[in-house]
């Protein structure tokens, strides 16, 4: 149902959600998500254009979420790189069908409607915060390290 690009975007966003406040290099993100680095760079550009991530170039640079994971919906991520569209008129342009969809297109529209409803109600935080479930993309031996800074920034 989703393109490879959308799958890669979802992987990257999940990993960044697991690394709040950290800049994650494209190389590290590619390794963690098992996405080819050059392909991931293009996906990250799309995510940045959609306002979902922000990046910093150079030594010590990388990417991070532009907002807290609880404020980024799964629908936003999917729509930044792909499409799930409802079918409102016959995709074949058959005038005899118009808005009266045939059984095939009615079923496909129903699937799209259900997928959008499921994604729209979920955020990245919902994805990564499921007690008792495995962490997305993580071998339990290799997890992102969350840094906490003291009040003085040290």
PDB file of C-alpha atoms in Angstrom:
ATOM      1  CA  UNK A   1       0.000   0.000   0.000  1.00  0.00           C
ATOM      2  CA  UNK A   2       2.867   2.384   0.763  1.00  0.00           C
ATOM      3  CA  UNK A   3       5.747   3.230  -1.516  1.00  0.00           C
ATOM      4  CA  UNK A   4       9.324   2.368  -0.576  1.00  0.00           C
ATOM      5  CA  UNK A   5       9.949   6.091  -0.054  1.00  0.00           C
ATOM      6  CA  UNK A   6       7.082   6.325   2.436  1.00  0.00           C
ATOM      7  CA  UNK A   7       8.330   3.237   4.282  1.00  0.00           C
ATOM      8  CA  UNK A   8      11.780   4.831   4.535  1.00  0.00           C
ATOM      9  CA  UNK A   9      10.282   8.116   5.768  1.00  0.00           C
ATOM     10  CA  UNK A  10       8.350   6.273   8.471  1.00  0.00           C
ATOM     11  CA  UNK A  11      11.499   4.425   9.562  1.00  0.00           C
ATOM     12  CA  UNK A  12      13.506   7.653   9.744  1.00  0.00           C
ATOM     13  CA  UNK A  13      10.795   9.487  11.651  1.00  0.00           C
ATOM     14  CA  UNK A  14      10.415   6.619  14.131  1.00  0.00           C
ATOM     15  CA  UNK A  15      14.158   6.616  14.817  1.00  0.00           C
ATOM     16  CA  UNK A  16      14.253  10.396  15.219  1.00  0.00           C
ATOM     17  CA  UNK A  17      11.291  10.156  17.613  1.00  0.00           C
ATOM     18  CA  UNK A  18      13.355   7.680  19.643  1.00  0.00           C
ATOM     19  CA  UNK A  19      16.195  10.247  19.718  1.00  0.00           C
ATOM     20  CA  UNK A  20      14.467  13.408  20.998  1.00  0.00           C
ATOM     21  CA  UNK A  21      16.536  16.583  21.021  1.00  0.00           C
ATOM     22  CA  UNK A  22      19.486  14.903  19.298  1.00  0.00           C
ATOM     23  CA  UNK A  23      20.938  15.571  15.904  1.00  0.00           C
ATOM     24  CA  UNK A  24      21.303  12.239  14.132  1.00  0.00           C
ATOM     25  CA  UNK A  25      23.663  12.132  11.164  1.00  0.00           C
ATOM     26  CA  UNK A  26      22.394  10.803   7.863  1.00  0.00           C
ATOM     27  CA  UNK A  27      24.986   8.031   8.063  1.00  0.00           C
ATOM     28  CA  UNK A  28      23.880   6.938  11.554  1.00  0.00           C
ATOM     29  CA  UNK A  29      20.216   7.194  10.578  1.00  0.00           C
ATOM     30  CA  UNK A  30      20.809   5.120   7.444  1.00  0.00           C
ATOM     31  CA  UNK A  31      22.560   2.422   9.445  1.00  0.00           C
ATOM     32  CA  UNK A  32      19.892   2.355  12.162  1.00  0.00           C
ATOM     33  CA  UNK A  33      16.979   2.202   9.727  1.00  0.00           C
ATOM     34  CA  UNK A  34      18.661   0.008   7.099  1.00  0.00           C
ATOM     35  CA  UNK A  35      17.967   2.548   4.363  1.00  0.00           C
ATOM     36  CA  UNK A  36      20.544   3.312   1.639  1.00  0.00           C
ATOM     37  CA  UNK A  37      22.216   6.574   2.656  1.00  0.00           C
ATOM     38  CA  UNK A  38      21.801   8.401  -0.682  1.00  0.00           C
ATOM     39  CA  UNK A  39      18.120   7.458  -0.842  1.00  0.00           C
ATOM     40  CA  UNK A  40      17.643   8.511   2.788  1.00  0.00           C
ATOM     41  CA  UNK A  41      19.190  11.924   2.074  1.00  0.00           C
ATOM     42  CA  UNK A  42      16.478  12.542  -0.523  1.00  0.00           C
ATOM     43  CA  UNK A  43      13.754  11.333   1.844  1.00  0.00           C
ATOM     44  CA  UNK A  44      15.063  13.648   4.568  1.00  0.00           C
ATOM     45  CA  UNK A  45      14.881  16.567   2.122  1.00  0.00           C
ATOM     46  CA  UNK A  46      11.203  15.763   1.516  1.00  0.00           C
ATOM     47  CA  UNK A  47      10.556  15.534   5.261  1.00  0.00           C
ATOM     48  CA  UNK A  48      12.329  18.867   5.792  1.00  0.00           C
ATOM     49  CA  UNK A  49      10.321  20.501   2.995  1.00  0.00           C
ATOM     50  CA  UNK A  50       7.161  19.286   4.738  1.00  0.00           C
ATOM     51  CA  UNK A  51       8.362  20.889   7.986  1.00  0.00           C
ATOM     52  CA  UNK A  52       8.646  17.581   9.832  1.00  0.00           C
ATOM     53  CA  UNK A  53      12.414  17.559  10.409  1.00  0.00           C
ATOM     54  CA  UNK A  54      15.147  20.143  10.524  1.00  0.00           C
ATOM     55  CA  UNK A  55      18.759  19.593   9.691  1.00  0.00           C
ATOM     56  CA  UNK A  56      22.110  21.144  10.367  1.00  0.00           C
ATOM     57  CA  UNK A  57      25.043  20.711   8.009  1.00  0.00           C
ATOM     58  CA  UNK A  58      28.657  20.134   8.826  1.00  0.00           C
ATOM     59  CA  UNK A  59      30.589  18.469  11.624  1.00  0.00           C
ATOM     60  CA  UNK A  60      28.222  17.549  14.426  1.00  0.00           C
ATOM     61  CA  UNK A  61      25.262  18.122  12.136  1.00  0.00           C
ATOM     62  CA  UNK A  62      22.353  15.883  11.420  1.00  0.00           C
ATOM     63  CA  UNK A  63      18.579  15.767  11.593  1.00  0.00           C
ATOM     64  CA  UNK A  64      15.991  15.959  14.343  1.00  0.00           C
ATOM     65  CA  UNK A  65      12.223  16.265  14.535  1.00  0.00           C
ATOM     66  CA  UNK A  66      10.983  19.813  14.061  1.00  0.00           C
ATOM     67  CA  UNK A  67       8.265  19.316  16.695  1.00  0.00           C
ATOM     68  CA  UNK A  68       7.712  16.878  19.552  1.00  0.00           C
ATOM     69  CA  UNK A  69       6.731  13.377  18.428  1.00  0.00           C
ATOM     70  CA  UNK A  70       3.343  13.869  20.085  1.00  0.00           C
ATOM     71  CA  UNK A  71       2.603  16.699  17.630  1.00  0.00           C
ATOM     72  CA  UNK A  72       3.454  14.858  14.384  1.00  0.00           C
ATOM     73  CA  UNK A  73       0.738  12.634  12.969  1.00  0.00           C
ATOM     74  CA  UNK A  74       1.411   9.530  10.962  1.00  0.00           C
ATOM     75  CA  UNK A  75      -0.752  11.038   8.209  1.00  0.00           C
ATOM     76  CA  UNK A  76       1.641  13.984   7.928  1.00  0.00           C
ATOM     77  CA  UNK A  77       4.579  11.638   7.456  1.00  0.00           C
ATOM     78  CA  UNK A  78       2.804   9.514   4.856  1.00  0.00           C
ATOM     79  CA  UNK A  79       1.579  12.537   2.921  1.00  0.00           C
ATOM     80  CA  UNK A  80       5.042  14.130   2.901  1.00  0.00           C
ATOM     81  CA  UNK A  81       6.344  11.381   0.630  1.00  0.00           C
ATOM     82  CA  UNK A  82       3.351   9.563  -0.771  1.00  0.00           C
ATOM     83  CA  UNK A  83      -0.376   9.600  -1.182  1.00  0.00           C
ATOM     84  CA  UNK A  84      -3.412   7.857   0.112  1.00  0.00           C
ATOM     85  CA  UNK A  85      -6.336   9.372  -1.697  1.00  0.00           C
ATOM     86  CA  UNK A  86     -10.029   8.691  -1.461  1.00  0.00           C
ATOM     87  CA  UNK A  87     -11.761   7.765  -4.704  1.00  0.00           C
ATOM     88  CA  UNK A  88     -14.719  10.062  -5.288  1.00  0.00           C
ATOM     89  CA  UNK A  89     -15.324   9.593  -9.011  1.00  0.00           C
ATOM     90  CA  UNK A  90     -14.579   6.768 -11.423  1.00  0.00           C
ATOM     91  CA  UNK A  91     -10.768   6.745 -11.968  1.00  0.00           C
ATOM     92  CA  UNK A  92     -11.353   5.437 -15.490  1.00  0.00           C
ATOM     93  CA  UNK A  93     -13.435   8.474 -16.367  1.00  0.00           C
ATOM     94  CA  UNK A  94     -16.452   6.367 -17.283  1.00  0.00           C
ATOM     95  CA  UNK A  95     -19.308   8.838 -17.471  1.00  0.00           C
ATOM     96  CA  UNK A  96     -21.824   6.088 -16.772  1.00  0.00           C
ATOM     97  CA  UNK A  97     -20.162   5.547 -13.361  1.00  0.00           C
ATOM     98  CA  UNK A  98     -19.476   9.112 -12.252  1.00  0.00           C
ATOM     99  CA  UNK A  99     -19.719   9.158  -8.460  1.00  0.00           C
ATOM    100  CA  UNK A 100     -21.454   5.758  -8.421  1.00  0.00           C
ATOM    101  CA  UNK A 101     -18.272   3.716  -8.005  1.00  0.00           C
ATOM    102  CA  UNK A 102     -18.020   0.159  -9.279  1.00  0.00           C
ATOM    103  CA  UNK A 103     -17.423  -2.584  -6.665  1.00  0.00           C
ATOM    104  CA  UNK A 104     -13.645  -2.533  -7.223  1.00  0.00           C
ATOM    105  CA  UNK A 105     -13.251   1.208  -6.765  1.00  0.00           C
ATOM    106  CA  UNK A 106     -15.727   1.252  -3.882  1.00  0.00           C
ATOM    107  CA  UNK A 107     -13.590  -1.352  -2.103  1.00  0.00           C
ATOM    108  CA  UNK A 108     -10.356   0.544  -2.801  1.00  0.00           C
ATOM    109  CA  UNK A 109     -11.960   3.744  -1.518  1.00  0.00           C
ATOM    110  CA  UNK A 110     -13.033   1.931   1.649  1.00  0.00           C
ATOM    111  CA  UNK A 111      -9.468   0.731   2.232  1.00  0.00           C
ATOM    112  CA  UNK A 112      -8.117   4.270   1.727  1.00  0.00           C
ATOM    113  CA  UNK A 113     -10.755   5.674   4.094  1.00  0.00           C
ATOM    114  CA  UNK A 114      -9.871   3.153   6.806  1.00  0.00           C
ATOM    115  CA  UNK A 115      -6.118   3.696   6.359  1.00  0.00           C
ATOM    116  CA  UNK A 116      -6.483   7.474   6.637  1.00  0.00           C
ATOM    117  CA  UNK A 117      -8.662   7.158   9.728  1.00  0.00           C
ATOM    118  CA  UNK A 118      -6.169   4.832  11.372  1.00  0.00           C
ATOM    119  CA  UNK A 119      -3.154   7.004  10.564  1.00  0.00           C
ATOM    120  CA  UNK A 120      -4.796  10.337  11.335  1.00  0.00           C
ATOM    121  CA  UNK A 121      -5.528   9.391  14.918  1.00  0.00           C
ATOM    122  CA  UNK A 122      -1.933   8.333  15.641  1.00  0.00           C
ATOM    123  CA  UNK A 123       1.219  10.309  16.312  1.00  0.00           C
ATOM    124  CA  UNK A 124       4.862   9.339  16.279  1.00  0.00           C
ATOM    125  CA  UNK A 125       4.690   9.305  20.081  1.00  0.00           C
ATOM    126  CA  UNK A 126       1.919   6.707  19.909  1.00  0.00           C
ATOM    127  CA  UNK A 127       4.130   4.615  17.650  1.00  0.00           C
ATOM    128  CA  UNK A 128       7.134   4.551  19.961  1.00  0.00           C
ATOM    129  CA  UNK A 129       5.321   4.483  23.303  1.00  0.00           C
ATOM    130  CA  UNK A 130       3.663   1.090  23.466  1.00  0.00           C
ATOM    131  CA  UNK A 131       4.502  -0.599  26.770  1.00  0.00           C
ATOM    132  CA  UNK A 132       5.129  -4.306  26.444  1.00  0.00           C
ATOM    133  CA  UNK A 133       5.811  -4.063  22.711  1.00  0.00           C
ATOM    134  CA  UNK A 134       9.198  -4.103  21.005  1.00  0.00           C
ATOM    135  CA  UNK A 135      10.681  -0.745  20.135  1.00  0.00           C
ATOM    136  CA  UNK A 136      10.242   0.163  16.447  1.00  0.00           C
ATOM    137  CA  UNK A 137      13.304  -0.666  14.340  1.00  0.00           C
ATOM    138  CA  UNK A 138      15.359  -1.670  17.358  1.00  0.00           C
ATOM    139  CA  UNK A 139      17.295  -4.727  18.139  1.00  0.00           C
ATOM    140  CA  UNK A 140      16.977  -4.496  21.921  1.00  0.00           C
ATOM    141  CA  UNK A 141      20.779  -4.567  22.093  1.00  0.00           C
ATOM    142  CA  UNK A 142      21.088  -1.431  19.923  1.00  0.00           C
ATOM    143  CA  UNK A 143      18.854   1.425  21.004  1.00  0.00           C
ATOM    144  CA  UNK A 144      19.198   5.167  20.535  1.00  0.00           C
ATOM    145  CA  UNK A 145      20.819   6.882  23.480  1.00  0.00           C
ATOM    146  CA  UNK A 146      18.719   9.617  25.012  1.00  0.00           C
ATOM    147  CA  UNK A 147      20.872  12.356  26.498  1.00  0.00           C
ATOM    148  CA  UNK A 148      19.760  14.373  29.455  1.00  0.00           C
ATOM    149  CA  UNK A 149      21.482  17.624  30.210  1.00  0.00           C
ATOM    150  CA  UNK A 150      21.809  19.099  33.664  1.00  0.00           C
ATOM    151  CA  UNK A 151      20.405  22.547  34.357  1.00  0.00           C
ATOM    152  CA  UNK A 152      23.783  24.161  33.644  1.00  0.00           C
ATOM    153  CA  UNK A 153      24.014  22.500  30.213  1.00  0.00           C
ATOM    154  CA  UNK A 154      27.009  20.325  31.119  1.00  0.00           C
TER     155      UNK A 154
END
